[in-house]
Short mmCIF file of C-alpha atoms and ligand atoms in Angstrom, two decimals:
data_model
loop_
_atom_site.label_atom_id
_atom_site.label_comp_id
_atom_site.label_asym_id
_atom_site.label_seq_id
_atom_site.Cartn_x
_atom_site.Cartn_y
_atom_site.Cartn_z
CA UNK A 3 -54.85 5.29 11.94
CA UNK A 4 -52.02 4.40 9.56
CA UNK A 5 -54.37 4.77 6.64
CA UNK A 6 -55.57 8.19 7.69
CA UNK A 7 -51.99 9.40 8.21
CA UNK A 8 -51.02 8.16 4.78
CA UNK A 9 -54.05 9.83 3.28
CA UNK A 10 -53.22 13.11 4.96
CA UNK A 11 -49.63 12.80 3.86
CA UNK A 12 -50.64 12.25 0.24
CA UNK A 13 -52.93 15.25 0.52
CA UNK A 14 -50.03 17.40 1.69
CA UNK A 15 -51.62 18.39 5.02
CA UNK A 16 -49.14 20.33 7.18
CA UNK A 17 -49.92 18.30 10.24
CA UNK A 18 -49.29 14.99 8.51
CA UNK A 19 -46.09 16.34 7.01
CA UNK A 20 -44.69 17.00 10.42
CA UNK A 21 -45.29 13.39 11.31
CA UNK A 22 -44.43 11.58 8.11
CA UNK A 23 -42.63 13.87 5.65
CA UNK A 24 -44.50 13.69 2.35
CA UNK A 25 -42.87 12.24 -0.76
CA UNK A 26 -42.58 15.75 -2.17
CA UNK A 27 -40.87 17.03 0.99
CA UNK A 28 -38.59 14.03 0.87
CA UNK A 29 -37.72 14.76 -2.77
CA UNK A 30 -36.75 18.35 -1.97
CA UNK A 31 -34.74 17.34 1.09
CA UNK A 32 -33.03 14.54 -0.83
CA UNK A 33 -31.94 17.00 -3.55
CA UNK A 34 -30.46 19.25 -0.86
CA UNK A 35 -28.71 16.33 0.82
CA UNK A 36 -27.36 15.14 -2.56
CA UNK A 37 -26.09 18.68 -3.25
CA UNK A 38 -24.31 18.70 0.08
CA UNK A 39 -22.71 15.30 -0.61
CA UNK A 40 -21.54 16.33 -4.11
CA UNK A 41 -20.17 19.55 -2.67
CA UNK A 42 -18.42 17.64 0.11
CA UNK A 43 -16.74 15.33 -2.40
CA UNK A 44 -15.66 18.34 -4.47
CA UNK A 45 -14.22 20.31 -1.56
CA UNK A 46 -13.13 17.67 0.96
CA UNK A 47 -9.51 18.40 0.13
CA UNK A 48 -9.92 21.94 1.55
CA UNK A 49 -11.38 20.72 4.85
CA UNK A 50 -9.36 19.77 7.92
CA UNK A 51 -9.20 15.98 8.04
CA UNK A 52 -8.89 15.88 11.83
CA UNK A 53 -11.48 17.41 14.13
CA UNK A 54 -10.41 19.62 16.99
CA UNK A 55 -13.27 18.25 19.13
CA UNK A 56 -12.53 17.53 22.75
CA UNK A 57 -14.24 14.75 24.71
CA UNK A 58 -17.77 15.78 25.73
CA UNK A 59 -17.99 18.70 23.26
CA UNK A 60 -20.94 17.32 21.32
CA UNK A 61 -22.76 16.02 24.37
CA UNK A 62 -22.57 19.50 25.89
CA UNK A 63 -24.08 21.03 22.74
CA UNK A 64 -27.07 18.70 22.45
CA UNK A 65 -30.23 18.58 24.57
CA UNK A 66 -30.20 15.93 27.27
CA UNK A 67 -33.66 14.66 26.26
CA UNK A 68 -35.07 13.76 22.85
CA UNK A 69 -37.51 16.28 21.29
CA UNK A 70 -41.12 16.04 22.34
CA UNK A 71 -42.38 17.45 19.05
CA UNK A 72 -41.08 16.74 15.58
CA UNK A 73 -38.72 19.26 14.01
CA UNK A 74 -38.33 20.37 10.39
CA UNK A 75 -35.80 18.41 8.40
CA UNK A 76 -34.16 21.69 7.29
CA UNK A 77 -33.29 22.43 10.91
CA UNK A 78 -31.91 18.95 11.51
CA UNK A 79 -29.86 19.18 8.33
CA UNK A 80 -28.48 22.56 9.38
CA UNK A 81 -27.48 21.13 12.75
CA UNK A 82 -25.85 18.16 11.01
CA UNK A 83 -23.67 20.57 9.02
CA UNK A 84 -22.89 22.96 11.88
CA UNK A 85 -22.66 20.63 14.85
CA UNK A 86 -22.02 17.05 13.77
CA UNK A 87 -19.64 17.32 10.81
CA UNK A 88 -17.09 19.56 12.61
CA UNK A 89 -16.90 16.90 15.33
CA UNK A 90 -15.88 14.17 12.88
CA UNK A 91 -12.50 13.08 11.65
CA UNK A 92 -13.12 12.80 7.93
CA UNK A 93 -12.44 9.25 6.77
CA UNK A 94 -13.58 9.93 3.21
CA UNK A 95 -10.87 12.54 2.68
CA UNK A 96 -7.86 12.46 0.35
CA UNK A 97 -5.41 12.97 3.22
CA UNK A 98 -6.83 10.47 5.70
CA UNK A 99 -3.74 8.27 6.00
CA UNK A 100 -4.44 6.68 9.40
CA UNK A 101 -5.25 3.02 10.22
CA UNK A 102 -6.12 1.81 6.73
CA UNK A 103 -7.28 4.50 4.35
CA UNK A 104 -10.74 3.74 2.96
CA UNK A 105 -13.12 5.19 0.37
CA UNK A 106 -16.78 5.96 -0.11
CA UNK A 107 -17.02 6.92 -3.77
CA UNK A 108 -20.25 8.05 -5.48
CA UNK A 109 -21.56 4.65 -6.69
CA UNK A 110 -21.21 3.25 -3.20
CA UNK A 111 -23.02 6.24 -1.68
CA UNK A 112 -25.88 5.85 -4.18
CA UNK A 113 -26.27 2.15 -3.41
CA UNK A 114 -26.34 2.84 0.32
CA UNK A 115 -29.09 5.43 -0.28
CA UNK A 116 -31.19 2.90 -2.19
CA UNK A 117 -30.55 0.23 0.43
CA UNK A 118 -31.97 2.54 3.05
CA UNK A 119 -35.07 3.22 0.97
CA UNK A 120 -35.88 -0.45 0.44
CA UNK A 121 -34.78 -1.61 3.89
CA UNK A 122 -34.43 -5.16 2.53
CA UNK A 123 -33.38 -7.70 5.11
CA UNK A 124 -31.40 -10.48 3.42
CA UNK A 125 -31.85 -12.94 6.27
CA UNK A 126 -33.55 -15.63 4.14
CA UNK A 127 -33.76 -16.11 0.41
CA UNK A 128 -37.57 -15.79 0.69
CA UNK A 129 -37.27 -12.52 2.62
CA UNK A 130 -35.21 -10.82 -0.10
CA UNK A 131 -34.56 -13.13 -3.06
CA UNK A 132 -32.71 -10.59 -5.22
CA UNK A 133 -30.55 -9.45 -2.29
CA UNK A 134 -29.51 -13.04 -1.60
CA UNK A 135 -28.81 -13.84 -5.23
CA UNK A 136 -26.98 -10.55 -5.83
CA UNK A 137 -24.70 -11.50 -2.93
CA UNK A 138 -24.01 -14.84 -4.66
CA UNK A 139 -23.40 -13.16 -8.03
CA UNK A 140 -21.15 -10.30 -6.84
CA UNK A 141 -19.11 -12.62 -4.63
CA UNK A 142 -18.64 -14.97 -7.57
CA UNK A 143 -17.44 -12.00 -9.70
CA UNK A 144 -15.04 -10.97 -6.96
CA UNK A 145 -13.79 -14.55 -6.52
CA UNK A 146 -12.95 -14.66 -10.23
CA UNK A 147 -11.12 -11.33 -10.08
CA UNK A 148 -9.06 -12.66 -7.17
CA UNK A 149 -8.23 -15.88 -9.03
CA UNK A 150 -9.66 -18.06 -6.25
CA UNK A 151 -10.98 -21.57 -7.02
CA UNK A 152 -14.62 -21.97 -8.11
CA UNK A 153 -15.50 -24.07 -5.04
CA UNK A 154 -14.89 -21.08 -2.74
CA UNK A 155 -18.27 -20.13 -1.26
CA UNK A 156 -18.65 -16.45 -0.42
CA UNK A 157 -20.67 -14.72 2.29
CA UNK A 158 -20.77 -11.16 3.56
CA UNK A 159 -20.51 -10.14 7.18
CA UNK A 160 -20.43 -6.62 8.54
CA UNK A 161 -16.79 -6.73 9.59
CA UNK A 162 -13.73 -8.97 9.52
CA UNK A 163 -14.05 -9.21 13.31
CA UNK A 164 -17.40 -10.97 12.99
CA UNK A 165 -16.15 -13.01 10.02
CA UNK A 166 -13.17 -14.37 11.96
CA UNK A 167 -15.44 -15.18 14.89
CA UNK A 168 -17.64 -17.27 12.57
CA UNK A 169 -14.50 -18.92 11.16
CA UNK A 170 -13.40 -19.92 14.66
CA UNK A 171 -16.89 -21.30 15.35
CA UNK A 172 -16.59 -23.36 12.13
CA UNK A 173 -13.08 -24.50 13.11
CA UNK A 174 -14.42 -25.69 16.47
CA UNK A 175 -17.13 -27.66 14.66
CA UNK A 176 -14.45 -29.15 12.36
CA UNK A 177 -12.24 -30.25 15.24
CA UNK A 178 -15.01 -31.24 17.64
CA UNK A 179 -18.38 -31.97 15.96
CA UNK A 180 -19.92 -32.82 19.33
CA UNK A 181 -19.47 -29.22 20.44
CA UNK A 182 -22.86 -28.22 19.02
CA UNK A 183 -24.74 -30.53 21.38
CA UNK A 184 -22.38 -31.15 24.27
CA UNK A 185 -20.71 -27.75 24.52
CA UNK A 186 -17.10 -26.78 24.07
CA UNK A 187 -14.43 -29.03 25.47
CA UNK A 188 -11.40 -27.48 27.15
CA UNK A 189 -7.93 -27.31 25.63
CA UNK A 190 -8.70 -26.17 22.08
CA UNK A 191 -5.81 -23.97 20.93
CA UNK A 192 -5.76 -20.91 18.63
CA UNK A 193 -2.53 -19.75 16.95
CA UNK A 194 -1.92 -16.16 15.90
CA UNK A 195 1.28 -14.26 15.23
CA UNK A 196 2.50 -11.36 17.34
CA UNK A 197 1.18 -9.12 14.56
CA UNK A 198 -2.21 -10.73 13.85
CA UNK A 199 -5.04 -8.19 14.18
CA UNK A 200 -6.43 -8.39 17.68
CA UNK A 201 -9.92 -9.26 16.37
CA UNK A 202 -8.88 -12.94 16.14
CA UNK A 203 -7.74 -13.07 19.73
CA UNK A 204 -10.80 -11.13 20.82
CA UNK A 205 -13.12 -13.55 18.98
CA UNK A 206 -11.41 -16.53 20.66
CA UNK A 207 -11.82 -14.89 24.07
CA UNK A 208 -15.49 -14.10 23.44
CA UNK A 209 -16.11 -17.68 22.27
CA UNK A 210 -14.70 -19.07 25.49
CA UNK A 211 -11.39 -20.53 24.29
CA UNK A 212 -9.63 -18.80 27.18
CA UNK A 213 -6.70 -16.46 26.73
CA UNK A 214 -4.31 -19.10 28.06
CA UNK A 215 -5.17 -21.15 24.98
CA UNK A 216 -4.10 -18.51 22.48
CA UNK A 217 -0.53 -18.83 21.25
CA UNK A 218 1.19 -15.72 19.92
CA UNK A 219 3.87 -17.03 17.57
CA UNK A 220 6.94 -14.78 17.18
CA UNK A 221 7.67 -13.08 13.85
CA UNK A 222 10.83 -12.78 11.73
CA UNK A 223 12.71 -9.59 10.77
CA UNK A 224 9.95 -8.72 8.30
CA UNK A 225 7.16 -9.13 10.90
CA UNK A 226 5.90 -12.47 9.44
CA UNK A 227 4.84 -15.44 11.52
CA UNK A 228 7.72 -17.92 11.91
CA UNK A 229 6.34 -21.18 10.47
CA UNK A 230 9.04 -23.23 12.25
CA UNK A 231 8.03 -21.79 15.63
CA UNK A 232 4.37 -22.36 14.82
CA UNK A 233 5.06 -26.06 14.25
CA UNK A 234 7.13 -26.27 17.40
CA UNK A 235 4.29 -24.74 19.42
CA UNK A 236 1.77 -27.15 17.88
CA UNK A 237 3.96 -30.14 18.75
CA UNK A 238 4.32 -28.94 22.34
CA UNK A 239 0.56 -28.53 22.65
CA UNK A 240 -0.15 -32.00 21.27
CA UNK A 241 2.44 -33.49 23.63
CA UNK A 242 0.64 -31.73 26.50
CA UNK A 243 -2.67 -33.35 25.50
CA UNK A 244 -4.15 -30.17 24.02
CA UNK A 245 -5.96 -29.94 20.68
CA UNK A 246 -4.73 -27.39 18.06
CA UNK A 247 -7.84 -25.93 16.45
CA UNK A 248 -7.29 -22.69 14.49
CA UNK A 249 -4.38 -20.90 12.84
CA UNK A 250 -4.68 -17.30 11.60
CA UNK A 251 -2.19 -16.14 8.95
CA UNK A 252 -2.23 -12.59 7.57
CA UNK A 253 -1.81 -11.18 4.11
CA UNK A 254 -1.34 -7.54 4.98
CA UNK A 255 -1.06 -7.48 8.76
CA UNK A 256 -2.28 -4.34 10.48
CA UNK A 257 0.93 -2.80 11.83
CA UNK A 258 3.15 -3.25 8.76
CA UNK A 259 1.05 -5.02 6.05
CA UNK A 260 3.38 -8.02 6.24
CA UNK A 261 2.62 -11.06 4.09
CA UNK A 262 2.94 -14.19 6.17
CA UNK A 263 4.20 -17.45 4.58
CA UNK A 264 0.78 -18.93 3.83
CA UNK A 265 2.02 -21.94 1.77
CA UNK A 266 4.33 -23.08 4.59
CA UNK A 267 1.63 -22.49 7.18
CA UNK A 268 -0.91 -24.38 5.02
CA UNK A 269 1.49 -27.34 4.93
CA UNK A 270 1.53 -27.40 8.74
CA UNK A 271 -2.24 -26.94 9.02
CA UNK A 272 -2.76 -29.92 6.71
CA UNK A 273 -0.21 -32.08 8.51
CA UNK A 274 -1.89 -31.56 11.90
CA UNK A 275 -5.47 -31.20 10.60
CA UNK A 276 -5.95 -27.69 11.91
CA UNK A 277 -8.28 -25.06 10.44
CA UNK A 278 -6.33 -22.41 8.50
CA UNK A 279 -7.82 -18.94 8.28
CA UNK A 280 -6.20 -16.23 6.16
CA UNK A 281 -6.83 -12.63 7.11
CA UNK A 282 -6.53 -10.47 4.00
CA UNK A 283 -8.91 -7.81 5.32
CA UNK A 284 -6.77 -5.05 3.81
CA UNK A 285 -4.06 -6.71 1.70
CA UNK A 286 -6.28 -9.32 0.06
CA UNK A 287 -8.04 -6.59 -1.93
CA UNK A 288 -4.83 -5.86 -3.86
CA UNK A 289 -5.04 -9.30 -5.51
CA UNK A 290 -7.54 -7.86 -8.00
CA UNK A 291 -4.43 -6.32 -9.64
CA UNK A 292 -2.98 -9.06 -11.90
CA UNK A 293 0.66 -8.42 -10.94
CA UNK A 294 -0.31 -8.64 -7.25
CA UNK A 295 -2.26 -11.91 -7.47
CA UNK A 296 0.76 -13.88 -6.24
CA UNK A 297 0.11 -12.56 -2.71
CA UNK A 298 -2.73 -15.08 -2.47
CA UNK A 299 -0.41 -18.07 -3.01
CA UNK A 300 -1.55 -20.77 -0.63
CA UNK A 301 -4.97 -19.24 0.04
CA UNK A 302 -6.52 -21.97 -2.11
CA UNK A 303 -5.48 -24.37 0.68
CA UNK A 304 -7.02 -22.27 3.48
CA UNK A 305 -10.31 -23.23 5.10
CA UNK A 306 -11.41 -19.62 5.23
CA UNK A 307 -10.23 -16.30 3.83
CA UNK A 308 -11.43 -12.77 4.54
CA UNK A 309 -11.05 -9.52 2.66
CA UNK A 310 -12.81 -6.24 3.35
CA UNK A 311 -14.18 -4.33 0.35
CA UNK A 312 -14.85 -1.59 2.92
CA UNK A 313 -11.11 -1.27 3.40
CA UNK A 314 -9.67 -1.18 -0.10
CA UNK A 315 -12.25 -2.03 -2.76
CA UNK A 316 -14.01 1.32 -2.90
CA UNK A 317 -17.11 0.23 -0.98
CA UNK A 318 -18.17 2.27 2.00
CA UNK A 319 -18.36 0.82 5.50
CA UNK A 320 -19.57 -1.82 6.17
CA UNK A 321 -18.80 -4.72 3.84
CA UNK A 322 -16.57 -7.67 4.69
CA UNK A 323 -16.37 -10.86 2.60
CA UNK A 324 -15.49 -14.36 3.76
CA UNK A 325 -14.72 -17.21 1.35
CA UNK A 326 -14.63 -20.81 2.49
CA UNK A 327 -14.10 -24.23 0.99
CA UNK A 328 -16.32 -25.61 3.74
CA UNK A 329 -19.73 -23.91 3.70
CA UNK A 330 -21.20 -27.18 5.03
CA UNK A 331 -19.16 -26.81 8.24
CA UNK A 332 -20.19 -23.17 8.67
CA UNK A 333 -23.77 -24.30 8.23
CA UNK A 334 -23.48 -27.13 10.75
CA UNK A 335 -21.94 -24.74 13.23
CA UNK A 336 -24.52 -21.96 12.96
CA UNK A 337 -27.86 -23.01 11.44
CA UNK A 338 -30.98 -23.40 13.54
CA UNK A 339 -34.50 -23.74 12.17
CA UNK A 340 -37.46 -21.86 13.56
CA UNK A 341 -41.12 -22.22 12.59
CA UNK A 342 -41.61 -18.46 12.37
CA UNK A 343 -38.86 -18.23 9.77
CA UNK A 344 -40.30 -21.06 7.68
CA UNK A 345 -36.81 -22.15 6.67
CA UNK A 346 -38.02 -24.96 4.43
CA UNK A 347 -35.07 -26.73 2.86
CA UNK A 348 -34.88 -25.92 -0.81
CA UNK A 349 -31.70 -27.04 -2.58
CA UNK A 350 -32.02 -24.17 -5.07
CA UNK A 351 -31.58 -21.41 -2.52
CA UNK A 352 -29.08 -20.17 0.04
CA UNK A 353 -30.32 -18.76 3.33
CA UNK A 354 -27.31 -16.77 4.45
CA UNK A 355 -28.43 -16.56 8.07
CA UNK A 356 -27.58 -20.29 8.27
CA UNK A 357 -23.89 -19.38 8.09
CA UNK A 358 -23.59 -17.07 11.05
CA UNK A 359 -25.08 -15.82 14.28
CA UNK A 360 -26.86 -12.86 12.64
CA UNK A 361 -30.43 -13.29 11.47
CA UNK A 362 -30.98 -9.81 10.04
CA UNK A 363 -28.55 -8.99 7.25
CA UNK A 364 -28.04 -5.74 5.34
CA UNK A 365 -28.34 -5.68 1.54
CA UNK A 366 -24.60 -4.98 1.13
CA UNK A 367 -24.35 -6.73 -2.22
CA UNK A 368 -26.01 -3.71 -3.82
CA UNK A 369 -22.92 -1.65 -2.97
CA UNK A 370 -20.57 -4.15 -4.57
CA UNK A 371 -22.81 -4.32 -7.64
CA UNK A 372 -22.91 -0.55 -8.06
CA UNK A 373 -19.16 -0.13 -7.52
CA UNK A 374 -18.07 -3.10 -9.66
CA UNK A 375 -20.34 -2.07 -12.54
CA UNK A 376 -19.46 1.63 -12.39
CA UNK A 377 -15.69 1.07 -12.46
CA UNK A 378 -15.41 -2.38 -14.03
CA UNK A 379 -12.39 -4.52 -13.23
CA UNK A 380 -10.18 -2.11 -15.20
CA UNK A 381 -11.27 0.87 -13.13
CA UNK A 382 -10.75 -0.96 -9.82
CA UNK A 383 -7.31 -2.11 -10.94
CA UNK A 384 -6.44 1.47 -11.97
CA UNK A 385 -7.51 2.79 -8.55
CA UNK A 386 -5.55 0.11 -6.70
CA UNK A 387 -2.47 0.79 -8.85
CA UNK A 388 -2.83 4.50 -8.08
CA UNK A 389 -2.54 3.76 -4.34
CA UNK A 390 0.31 1.29 -4.86
CA UNK A 391 2.22 3.84 -6.95
CA UNK A 392 1.59 6.62 -4.44
CA UNK A 393 2.94 4.42 -1.64
CA UNK A 394 5.99 3.75 -3.77
CA UNK A 395 6.44 7.50 -4.30
CA UNK A 396 6.28 8.04 -0.55
CA UNK A 397 8.74 5.20 0.07
CA UNK A 398 11.22 6.94 -2.26
CA UNK A 399 10.71 10.25 -0.49
CA UNK A 400 11.41 8.62 2.89
CA UNK A 401 14.48 6.86 1.52
CA UNK A 402 15.85 10.09 0.10
CA UNK A 403 15.85 11.88 3.47
CA UNK A 404 18.65 10.75 5.78
CA UNK A 405 16.76 12.04 8.84
CA UNK A 406 14.14 9.30 8.35
CA UNK A 407 14.17 5.53 7.95
CA UNK A 408 11.73 2.95 6.63
CA UNK A 409 10.61 0.71 9.47
CA UNK A 410 9.21 -2.21 7.44
CA UNK A 411 9.13 -3.49 3.85
CA UNK A 412 6.47 -1.86 1.67
CA UNK A 413 4.30 -4.50 -0.02
CA UNK A 414 1.06 -2.62 -0.51
CA UNK A 415 -0.03 0.95 0.09
CA UNK A 416 1.15 1.23 3.69
CA UNK A 417 4.47 2.90 4.47
CA UNK A 418 5.90 2.55 7.98
CA UNK A 419 8.69 4.97 8.81
CA UNK A 420 10.21 6.91 11.65
CA UNK A 421 12.50 9.77 12.23
CA UNK A 422 15.95 8.59 13.29
CA UNK A 423 15.34 9.84 16.81
CA UNK A 424 13.82 8.80 20.12
CA UNK A 425 10.32 7.40 20.56
CA UNK A 426 9.29 10.64 22.29
CA UNK A 427 10.33 12.73 19.30
CA UNK A 428 8.46 10.48 16.88
CA UNK A 429 5.40 10.59 19.11
CA UNK A 430 5.58 14.39 19.19
CA UNK A 431 6.04 14.53 15.42
CA UNK A 432 2.85 12.54 14.87
CA UNK A 433 0.85 14.57 17.40
CA UNK A 434 1.96 17.89 15.88
CA UNK A 435 1.36 16.71 12.35
CA UNK A 436 -2.17 15.53 13.14
CA UNK A 437 -2.88 18.74 15.05
CA UNK A 438 -2.35 20.73 11.83
CA UNK A 439 -5.54 19.15 10.49
CA UNK A 440 -3.91 18.87 7.06
CA UNK A 441 -3.38 15.12 7.17
CA UNK A 442 -4.03 12.24 9.54
CA UNK A 443 -1.56 9.41 10.18
CA UNK A 444 -1.56 6.74 12.88
CA UNK A 445 1.15 4.80 14.66
CA UNK A 446 2.45 1.42 15.75
CA UNK A 447 5.38 0.13 17.76
CA UNK A 448 7.89 -2.19 16.03
CA UNK A 449 10.57 -3.90 18.11
CA UNK A 450 10.02 -1.26 20.78
CA UNK A 451 10.34 1.63 18.32
CA UNK A 452 7.53 4.13 17.89
CA UNK A 453 6.68 4.14 14.17
CA UNK A 454 4.45 6.29 11.97
CA UNK A 455 2.00 4.51 9.64
CA UNK A 456 1.14 6.34 6.41
CA UNK A 457 -1.69 4.38 4.76
CA UNK A 458 -2.63 5.40 1.23
CA UNK A 459 -5.91 4.18 -0.27
CA UNK A 460 -8.56 6.85 -0.63
CA UNK A 461 -9.70 7.19 -4.25
CA UNK A 462 -9.41 11.02 -4.12
CA UNK A 463 -5.75 11.09 -3.01
CA UNK A 464 -3.41 12.74 -5.52
CA UNK A 465 0.37 12.52 -5.86
CA UNK A 466 0.37 16.14 -4.74
CA UNK A 467 -1.31 15.12 -1.47
CA UNK A 468 1.52 12.65 -0.86
CA UNK A 469 4.27 15.17 -1.67
CA UNK A 470 2.73 18.03 0.34
CA UNK A 471 2.08 15.80 3.36
CA UNK A 472 5.65 14.53 3.22
CA UNK A 473 6.94 18.10 3.08
CA UNK A 474 4.81 18.94 6.11
CA UNK A 475 6.26 15.94 7.96
CA UNK A 476 9.76 17.16 7.15
CA UNK A 477 9.13 20.74 8.23
CA UNK A 478 7.33 19.64 11.40
CA UNK A 479 10.27 17.41 12.24
CA UNK A 480 12.74 20.28 11.69
CA UNK A 481 11.12 22.28 14.48
CA UNK A 482 12.83 20.28 17.23
CA UNK A 483 15.69 17.87 17.79
N1 LIG B 505 -7.76 -7.73 10.01
C1 LIG B 505 -6.90 -6.75 9.69
C2 LIG B 505 -5.61 -7.10 9.02
C3 LIG B 505 -7.23 -5.42 9.98
O1 LIG B 505 -6.35 -4.45 9.68
C4 LIG B 505 -8.46 -5.13 10.60
C5 LIG B 505 -8.83 -3.74 10.90
O2 LIG B 505 -8.14 -2.80 10.62
C6 LIG B 505 -9.32 -6.18 10.91
C7 LIG B 505 -8.94 -7.47 10.61
C8 LIG B 505 -10.66 -5.93 11.55
O3 LIG B 505 -11.48 -5.34 10.61
P1 LIG B 505 -13.00 -4.97 10.89
O4 LIG B 505 -13.00 -3.54 11.32
O5 LIG B 505 -13.68 -5.20 9.57
O6 LIG B 505 -13.49 -5.88 11.94
#
């Protein structure tokens, strides 16, 4: 059956085309899709960044059941343009300033296209040797750019949320090696700061640590974990017969991009033999810039460290990288042989599925390879500096308007500010600004004060985008008191 379909496809029969799409039809459709993408990148700046879609809009427009008969790709593509795209908030847009601003530049798009064509599954070295080895090579390149020690072993996960979960699993193995056979013992404690991304807490809950065993350490005036209070909490836990297991410190926390005191926290982690994880999902990327490399001080003492190229290294979603000094512990915590995988030990190869819960793994290294080679280190540094400079420009604009105030120090490309007014007014300002469709910002709450987060980072953003968005914020704010 398969053979006859393929034969009909090669022969260009109309019936087979409906079922399979011939290579020639694919070529034509791919050209059209590529044209649309190039056009999108050229004109994104003219499009509204925020959709006006209301909940249920798309569901109401689409049939309730899947099609019985195949449809022409031209029709599907037309529906994509007319129905799907208008319902999206455009992340790859020069004025997407919400959450953390990300990028999907052309080399990354091309690599993703090729990945889809090959459908390589990098679960075992044998299953996709070049995908596995490209992951080793690109993560070694990145490690060198970041100035991290050569014994840092790199692995890619889809997201930092999954990476931190694997780090907690490794920490549990480190503290309690019997866990793998006997199960988890009670009273293992996880330490986060009040501003740690909630993925760490979520991972600990999912892994069965229990929310009562998660300590949220208070922060100082600059939203950084207080190392003295961390130590105090650890001492109290030990005195109560509990076992400190995992500390998460952030370089570029989510709300304000604060840099926590990693060297002081590392000192404590070493003193009490606790696993130290550093979350640099966003901020860690900036360390590729030589004058920013100091932000990683102390990371060389961490047991694990995460950064997300899909946040701020010009690689499209998804691509998260974890480095560890203890790949052996990750392996002990997560590897499991199976005859059908034929995971024969071979000291020359890495089977990345041994280091996490996922068997199937995307060929993400291709994206890093395309992006790193297209831009080179110099190009990446220039792009990162562009965002850092634009954030600095915005900081100056905020500082020069007495109606506004900065709400946190600016270390990277995130600027937190608020109008000197009530929370309600700031909330309204953000809602009205986003409703214009011109730009998209998000929010946080700092010491009870509603705060606007303006995250710069998309590779297409210009200084003009920053100035015009700031002007719009000012004029929107003038409309009410
Ligand atoms: N850590 C920080 C500091 C973040 O800002 C985020 C997401 O914004 C995460 C972790 C989680 O990232 P991911 O979406 O890759 O799970």
